[in-house]
Amino acid sequence: MTSIKPLQLTLAIMKPHVVSSPFSLLDIRRTILVNGFYVVRSKRQTIKLEQAEQFYGEHKTKFFYNRLITFMTSGPSEAYILAREDAITVWRQLMGPTKVFKCQLSNPDSIRAKHGLTDTRNATHGSDSDESVRKEVSIMVPEFCFDHWKLTEEPMFRNGRVQFDENLFIHSVHES
């Protein structure tokens, strides 16, 4: 994929029930690749309570908060920093609406319709703005440096000078 516009980053999280289901995880990974995303970073982790509370802080007063925090810390998740033109919009369209039942009716081919179980266990998360990407990545992948990405890696990705490691599920710069 060669592009003139700078690539946009988004954060995608595969929730614990997806990571524990090889079929679901592989299907979502395939969807990511088929839709032209580069996987800039890939990180499997069990989210710590403090991370989850910080990540979902805006929902603290909502009825589902404790259920969400408990679920998100219950087992391994995978966080992907994805890149492509219009990454945020495209990823959110692929995921479908947050509410799984609505999704199954209105967007039956979406990720959440196929792999979501409930509104809390809706398979995936996706950032909703550039500001959210920065905030969320700082919580889930704190070692990622946006300035280094923009100056050093983004031009290489934009020009297709990357290779893909299927086992690690990540693209990396190809230096030849």
PDB file of C-alpha atoms in Angstrom:
ATOM      1  CA  MET A   1       0.000   0.000   0.000  1.00  0.00           C
ATOM      2  CA  THR A   2       1.508   3.329  -1.079  1.00  0.00           C
ATOM      3  CA  SER A   3      -0.001   6.554   0.176  1.00  0.00           C
ATOM      4  CA  ILE A   4       0.537  10.308  -0.147  1.00  0.00           C
ATOM      5  CA  LYS A   5      -1.490  11.304   2.926  1.00  0.00           C
ATOM      6  CA  PRO A   6       0.082  10.585   6.316  1.00  0.00           C
ATOM      7  CA  LEU A   7      -1.198   7.408   7.866  1.00  0.00           C
ATOM      8  CA  GLN A   8      -3.520   7.745  10.830  1.00  0.00           C
ATOM      9  CA  LEU A   9      -3.119   5.602  13.933  1.00  0.00           C
ATOM     10  CA  THR A  10      -5.865   3.987  15.984  1.00  0.00           C
ATOM     11  CA  LEU A  11      -5.906   1.673  18.973  1.00  0.00           C
ATOM     12  CA  ALA A  12      -7.778  -1.609  18.670  1.00  0.00           C
ATOM     13  CA  ILE A  13      -8.245  -3.881  21.662  1.00  0.00           C
ATOM     14  CA  MET A  14      -9.293  -7.508  21.385  1.00  0.00           C
ATOM     15  CA  LYS A  15     -11.207  -8.223  24.584  1.00  0.00           C
ATOM     16  CA  PRO A  16     -10.516 -11.294  26.790  1.00  0.00           C
ATOM     17  CA  HIS A  17     -13.263 -13.539  25.380  1.00  0.00           C
ATOM     18  CA  VAL A  18     -11.904 -12.946  21.851  1.00  0.00           C
ATOM     19  CA  VAL A  19      -8.304 -13.702  22.835  1.00  0.00           C
ATOM     20  CA  SER A  20      -9.452 -16.959  24.446  1.00  0.00           C
ATOM     21  CA  SER A  21     -11.255 -17.989  21.231  1.00  0.00           C
ATOM     22  CA  PRO A  22      -8.780 -18.833  18.435  1.00  0.00           C
ATOM     23  CA  PHE A  23     -11.505 -18.732  15.764  1.00  0.00           C
ATOM     24  CA  SER A  24     -12.645 -15.240  16.744  1.00  0.00           C
ATOM     25  CA  LEU A  25      -9.128 -13.868  17.141  1.00  0.00           C
ATOM     26  CA  LEU A  26      -7.962 -15.206  13.762  1.00  0.00           C
ATOM     27  CA  ASP A  27     -11.098 -13.953  12.012  1.00  0.00           C
ATOM     28  CA  ILE A  28     -10.660 -10.429  13.417  1.00  0.00           C
ATOM     29  CA  ARG A  29      -6.960 -10.434  12.566  1.00  0.00           C
ATOM     30  CA  ARG A  30      -7.829 -11.463   9.007  1.00  0.00           C
ATOM     31  CA  THR A  31     -10.361  -8.616   8.842  1.00  0.00           C
ATOM     32  CA  ILE A  32      -7.682  -6.153   9.955  1.00  0.00           C
ATOM     33  CA  LEU A  33      -5.266  -7.245   7.234  1.00  0.00           C
ATOM     34  CA  VAL A  34      -7.837  -7.582   4.432  1.00  0.00           C
ATOM     35  CA  ASN A  35      -8.921  -4.001   5.109  1.00  0.00           C
ATOM     36  CA  GLY A  36      -5.451  -2.589   4.513  1.00  0.00           C
ATOM     37  CA  PHE A  37      -4.311  -1.914   8.061  1.00  0.00           C
ATOM     38  CA  TYR A  38      -0.703  -2.062   9.098  1.00  0.00           C
ATOM     39  CA  VAL A  39      -0.155  -3.516  12.564  1.00  0.00           C
ATOM     40  CA  VAL A  40       2.349  -1.057  14.012  1.00  0.00           C
ATOM     41  CA  ARG A  41       2.444  -2.597  17.501  1.00  0.00           C
ATOM     42  CA  SER A  42       0.898  -5.748  18.920  1.00  0.00           C
ATOM     43  CA  LYS A  43       0.814  -6.401  22.638  1.00  0.00           C
ATOM     44  CA  ARG A  44      -0.809  -9.224  24.592  1.00  0.00           C
ATOM     45  CA  GLN A  45      -1.354  -8.439  28.254  1.00  0.00           C
ATOM     46  CA  THR A  46      -3.705  -8.989  31.127  1.00  0.00           C
ATOM     47  CA  ILE A  47      -4.852  -5.468  31.854  1.00  0.00           C
ATOM     48  CA  LYS A  48      -4.126  -4.377  35.417  1.00  0.00           C
ATOM     49  CA  LEU A  49      -6.898  -2.920  37.559  1.00  0.00           C
ATOM     50  CA  GLU A  50      -5.230   0.525  37.599  1.00  0.00           C
ATOM     51  CA  GLN A  51      -4.954   0.522  33.791  1.00  0.00           C
ATOM     52  CA  ALA A  52      -8.602  -0.443  33.366  1.00  0.00           C
ATOM     53  CA  GLU A  53      -9.768   2.213  35.831  1.00  0.00           C
ATOM     54  CA  GLN A  54      -7.743   4.861  34.011  1.00  0.00           C
ATOM     55  CA  PHE A  55      -8.820   3.649  30.559  1.00  0.00           C
ATOM     56  CA  TYR A  56     -12.539   3.517  31.394  1.00  0.00           C
ATOM     57  CA  GLY A  57     -12.595   6.436  33.854  1.00  0.00           C
ATOM     58  CA  GLU A  58     -15.230   8.314  31.842  1.00  0.00           C
ATOM     59  CA  HIS A  59     -17.689   5.485  32.605  1.00  0.00           C
ATOM     60  CA  LYS A  60     -17.098   5.438  36.385  1.00  0.00           C
ATOM     61  CA  THR A  61     -20.609   6.645  37.255  1.00  0.00           C
ATOM     62  CA  LYS A  62     -22.382   4.305  34.838  1.00  0.00           C
ATOM     63  CA  PHE A  63     -24.178   1.138  35.912  1.00  0.00           C
ATOM     64  CA  PHE A  64     -21.948  -1.147  33.813  1.00  0.00           C
ATOM     65  CA  TYR A  65     -18.589   0.212  35.070  1.00  0.00           C
ATOM     66  CA  ASN A  66     -17.778  -2.508  37.625  1.00  0.00           C
ATOM     67  CA  ARG A  67     -18.816  -5.274  35.229  1.00  0.00           C
ATOM     68  CA  LEU A  68     -16.646  -3.747  32.488  1.00  0.00           C
ATOM     69  CA  ILE A  69     -13.589  -3.352  34.735  1.00  0.00           C
ATOM     70  CA  THR A  70     -13.955  -6.893  36.091  1.00  0.00           C
ATOM     71  CA  PHE A  71     -14.276  -8.325  32.588  1.00  0.00           C
ATOM     72  CA  MET A  72     -11.384  -6.355  31.083  1.00  0.00           C
ATOM     73  CA  THR A  73      -9.022  -7.531  33.859  1.00  0.00           C
ATOM     74  CA  SER A  74     -10.216 -11.163  33.755  1.00  0.00           C
ATOM     75  CA  GLY A  75      -7.671 -12.483  31.257  1.00  0.00           C
ATOM     76  CA  PRO A  76      -5.368 -11.588  28.399  1.00  0.00           C
ATOM     77  CA  SER A  77      -6.354  -8.915  25.882  1.00  0.00           C
ATOM     78  CA  GLU A  78      -4.486  -7.879  22.765  1.00  0.00           C
ATOM     79  CA  ALA A  79      -3.839  -4.229  21.964  1.00  0.00           C
ATOM     80  CA  TYR A  80      -2.947  -3.304  18.394  1.00  0.00           C
ATOM     81  CA  ILE A  81      -1.822   0.069  17.168  1.00  0.00           C
ATOM     82  CA  LEU A  82      -3.157   0.078  13.617  1.00  0.00           C
ATOM     83  CA  ALA A  83      -2.249   2.437  10.781  1.00  0.00           C
ATOM     84  CA  ARG A  84      -3.826   3.352   7.453  1.00  0.00           C
ATOM     85  CA  GLU A  85      -5.529   6.352   5.916  1.00  0.00           C
ATOM     86  CA  ASP A  86      -8.668   7.152   7.930  1.00  0.00           C
ATOM     87  CA  ALA A  87      -7.816   4.384  10.396  1.00  0.00           C
ATOM     88  CA  ILE A  88     -10.182   5.550  13.138  1.00  0.00           C
ATOM     89  CA  THR A  89     -13.243   5.740  10.889  1.00  0.00           C
ATOM     90  CA  VAL A  90     -12.529   2.507   9.037  1.00  0.00           C
ATOM     91  CA  TRP A  91     -11.865   0.500  12.228  1.00  0.00           C
ATOM     92  CA  ARG A  92     -15.028   1.808  13.896  1.00  0.00           C
ATOM     93  CA  GLN A  93     -17.091   0.907  10.813  1.00  0.00           C
ATOM     94  CA  LEU A  94     -15.633  -2.605  10.798  1.00  0.00           C
ATOM     95  CA  MET A  95     -16.431  -3.047  14.506  1.00  0.00           C
ATOM     96  CA  GLY A  96     -20.057  -1.922  14.170  1.00  0.00           C
ATOM     97  CA  PRO A  97     -22.239  -0.402  16.903  1.00  0.00           C
ATOM     98  CA  THR A  98     -21.346  -0.942  20.572  1.00  0.00           C
ATOM     99  CA  LYS A  99     -24.592  -2.727  21.395  1.00  0.00           C
ATOM    100  CA  VAL A 100     -24.305  -6.298  20.102  1.00  0.00           C
ATOM    101  CA  PHE A 101     -28.026  -6.943  19.575  1.00  0.00           C
ATOM    102  CA  LYS A 102     -28.404  -3.735  17.544  1.00  0.00           C
ATOM    103  CA  CYS A 103     -25.278  -4.670  15.648  1.00  0.00           C
ATOM    104  CA  GLN A 104     -26.601  -8.116  14.729  1.00  0.00           C
ATOM    105  CA  LEU A 105     -29.666  -6.485  13.186  1.00  0.00           C
ATOM    106  CA  SER A 106     -28.134  -3.430  11.518  1.00  0.00           C
ATOM    107  CA  ASN A 107     -24.576  -4.589  10.718  1.00  0.00           C
ATOM    108  CA  PRO A 108     -24.633  -8.421  10.627  1.00  0.00           C
ATOM    109  CA  ASP A 109     -21.231  -8.665   8.933  1.00  0.00           C
ATOM    110  CA  SER A 110     -19.483  -6.456  11.490  1.00  0.00           C
ATOM    111  CA  ILE A 111     -16.942  -7.728  14.012  1.00  0.00           C
ATOM    112  CA  ARG A 112     -19.209  -7.114  16.994  1.00  0.00           C
ATOM    113  CA  ALA A 113     -22.178  -8.838  15.340  1.00  0.00           C
ATOM    114  CA  LYS A 114     -20.091 -11.939  14.650  1.00  0.00           C
ATOM    115  CA  HIS A 115     -17.954 -12.077  17.809  1.00  0.00           C
ATOM    116  CA  GLY A 116     -19.670  -9.969  20.468  1.00  0.00           C
ATOM    117  CA  LEU A 117     -21.563 -11.686  23.268  1.00  0.00           C
ATOM    118  CA  THR A 118     -23.041  -8.780  25.258  1.00  0.00           C
ATOM    119  CA  ASP A 119     -22.677  -5.005  25.353  1.00  0.00           C
ATOM    120  CA  THR A 120     -19.730  -5.403  27.760  1.00  0.00           C
ATOM    121  CA  ARG A 121     -18.265  -8.403  25.927  1.00  0.00           C
ATOM    122  CA  ASN A 122     -18.630  -6.772  22.522  1.00  0.00           C
ATOM    123  CA  ALA A 123     -15.354  -8.201  21.171  1.00  0.00           C
ATOM    124  CA  THR A 124     -13.333  -5.076  20.434  1.00  0.00           C
ATOM    125  CA  HIS A 125     -12.540  -1.490  21.320  1.00  0.00           C
ATOM    126  CA  GLY A 126     -11.565   1.274  18.936  1.00  0.00           C
ATOM    127  CA  SER A 127     -10.476   4.833  19.618  1.00  0.00           C
ATOM    128  CA  ASP A 128     -12.931   7.540  18.546  1.00  0.00           C
ATOM    129  CA  SER A 129     -10.525  10.433  17.837  1.00  0.00           C
ATOM    130  CA  ASP A 130      -6.841  11.294  17.463  1.00  0.00           C
ATOM    131  CA  GLU A 131      -6.900  12.614  21.036  1.00  0.00           C
ATOM    132  CA  SER A 132      -8.347   9.335  22.303  1.00  0.00           C
ATOM    133  CA  VAL A 133      -5.678   7.379  20.423  1.00  0.00           C
ATOM    134  CA  ARG A 134      -2.918   9.280  22.228  1.00  0.00           C
ATOM    135  CA  LYS A 135      -4.572   8.921  25.640  1.00  0.00           C
ATOM    136  CA  GLU A 136      -5.475   5.250  25.227  1.00  0.00           C
ATOM    137  CA  VAL A 137      -2.121   4.207  23.761  1.00  0.00           C
ATOM    138  CA  SER A 138      -0.352   5.920  26.672  1.00  0.00           C
ATOM    139  CA  ILE A 139      -2.299   3.612  28.998  1.00  0.00           C
ATOM    140  CA  MET A 140      -2.180   0.339  27.037  1.00  0.00           C
ATOM    141  CA  VAL A 141       1.151   0.632  25.178  1.00  0.00           C
ATOM    142  CA  PRO A 142       3.042   3.261  27.213  1.00  0.00           C
ATOM    143  CA  GLU A 143       6.381   2.452  25.586  1.00  0.00           C
ATOM    144  CA  PHE A 144       5.089   3.650  22.176  1.00  0.00           C
ATOM    145  CA  CYS A 145       6.546   6.988  21.052  1.00  0.00           C
ATOM    146  CA  PHE A 146       4.303   8.978  18.710  1.00  0.00           C
ATOM    147  CA  ASP A 147       7.127  11.357  17.701  1.00  0.00           C
ATOM    148  CA  HIS A 148       9.433   8.488  16.725  1.00  0.00           C
ATOM    149  CA  TRP A 149       6.593   6.849  14.768  1.00  0.00           C
ATOM    150  CA  LYS A 150       5.783  10.036  12.866  1.00  0.00           C
ATOM    151  CA  LEU A 151       9.391  10.943  12.003  1.00  0.00           C
ATOM    152  CA  THR A 152      10.969   7.550  11.464  1.00  0.00           C
ATOM    153  CA  GLU A 153       8.437   4.793  10.920  1.00  0.00           C
ATOM    154  CA  GLU A 154       5.404   6.441   9.291  1.00  0.00           C
ATOM    155  CA  PRO A 155       7.200   7.358   6.019  1.00  0.00           C
ATOM    156  CA  MET A 156       8.432   3.760   5.688  1.00  0.00           C
ATOM    157  CA  PHE A 157       4.961   2.325   6.347  1.00  0.00           C
ATOM    158  CA  ARG A 158       3.340   4.878   4.020  1.00  0.00           C
ATOM    159  CA  ASN A 159       5.672   3.814   1.218  1.00  0.00           C
ATOM    160  CA  GLY A 160       5.111   0.103   1.827  1.00  0.00           C
ATOM    161  CA  ARG A 161       8.651  -0.559   3.068  1.00  0.00           C
ATOM    162  CA  VAL A 162       7.516  -3.028   5.696  1.00  0.00           C
ATOM    163  CA  GLN A 163       7.353  -6.750   6.197  1.00  0.00           C
ATOM    164  CA  PHE A 164       4.717  -8.724   8.057  1.00  0.00           C
ATOM    165  CA  ASP A 165       5.425 -11.340  10.730  1.00  0.00           C
ATOM    166  CA  GLU A 166       2.358 -13.563  10.901  1.00  0.00           C
ATOM    167  CA  ASN A 167       3.472 -15.278  14.127  1.00  0.00           C
ATOM    168  CA  LEU A 168       3.911 -11.989  16.008  1.00  0.00           C
ATOM    169  CA  PHE A 169       1.049 -10.322  14.103  1.00  0.00           C
ATOM    170  CA  ILE A 170       3.034  -7.178  13.410  1.00  0.00           C
ATOM    171  CA  HIS A 171       4.460  -5.209  10.493  1.00  0.00           C
ATOM    172  CA  SER A 172       8.000  -3.924  10.841  1.00  0.00           C
ATOM    173  CA  VAL A 173      10.151  -1.606   8.775  1.00  0.00           C
ATOM    174  CA  HIS A 174      12.073  -3.359   6.018  1.00  0.00           C
ATOM    175  CA  GLU A 175      15.466  -1.657   5.684  1.00  0.00           C
ATOM    176  CA  SER A 176      16.476  -2.572   2.115  1.00  0.00           C
TER     177      SER A 176
END
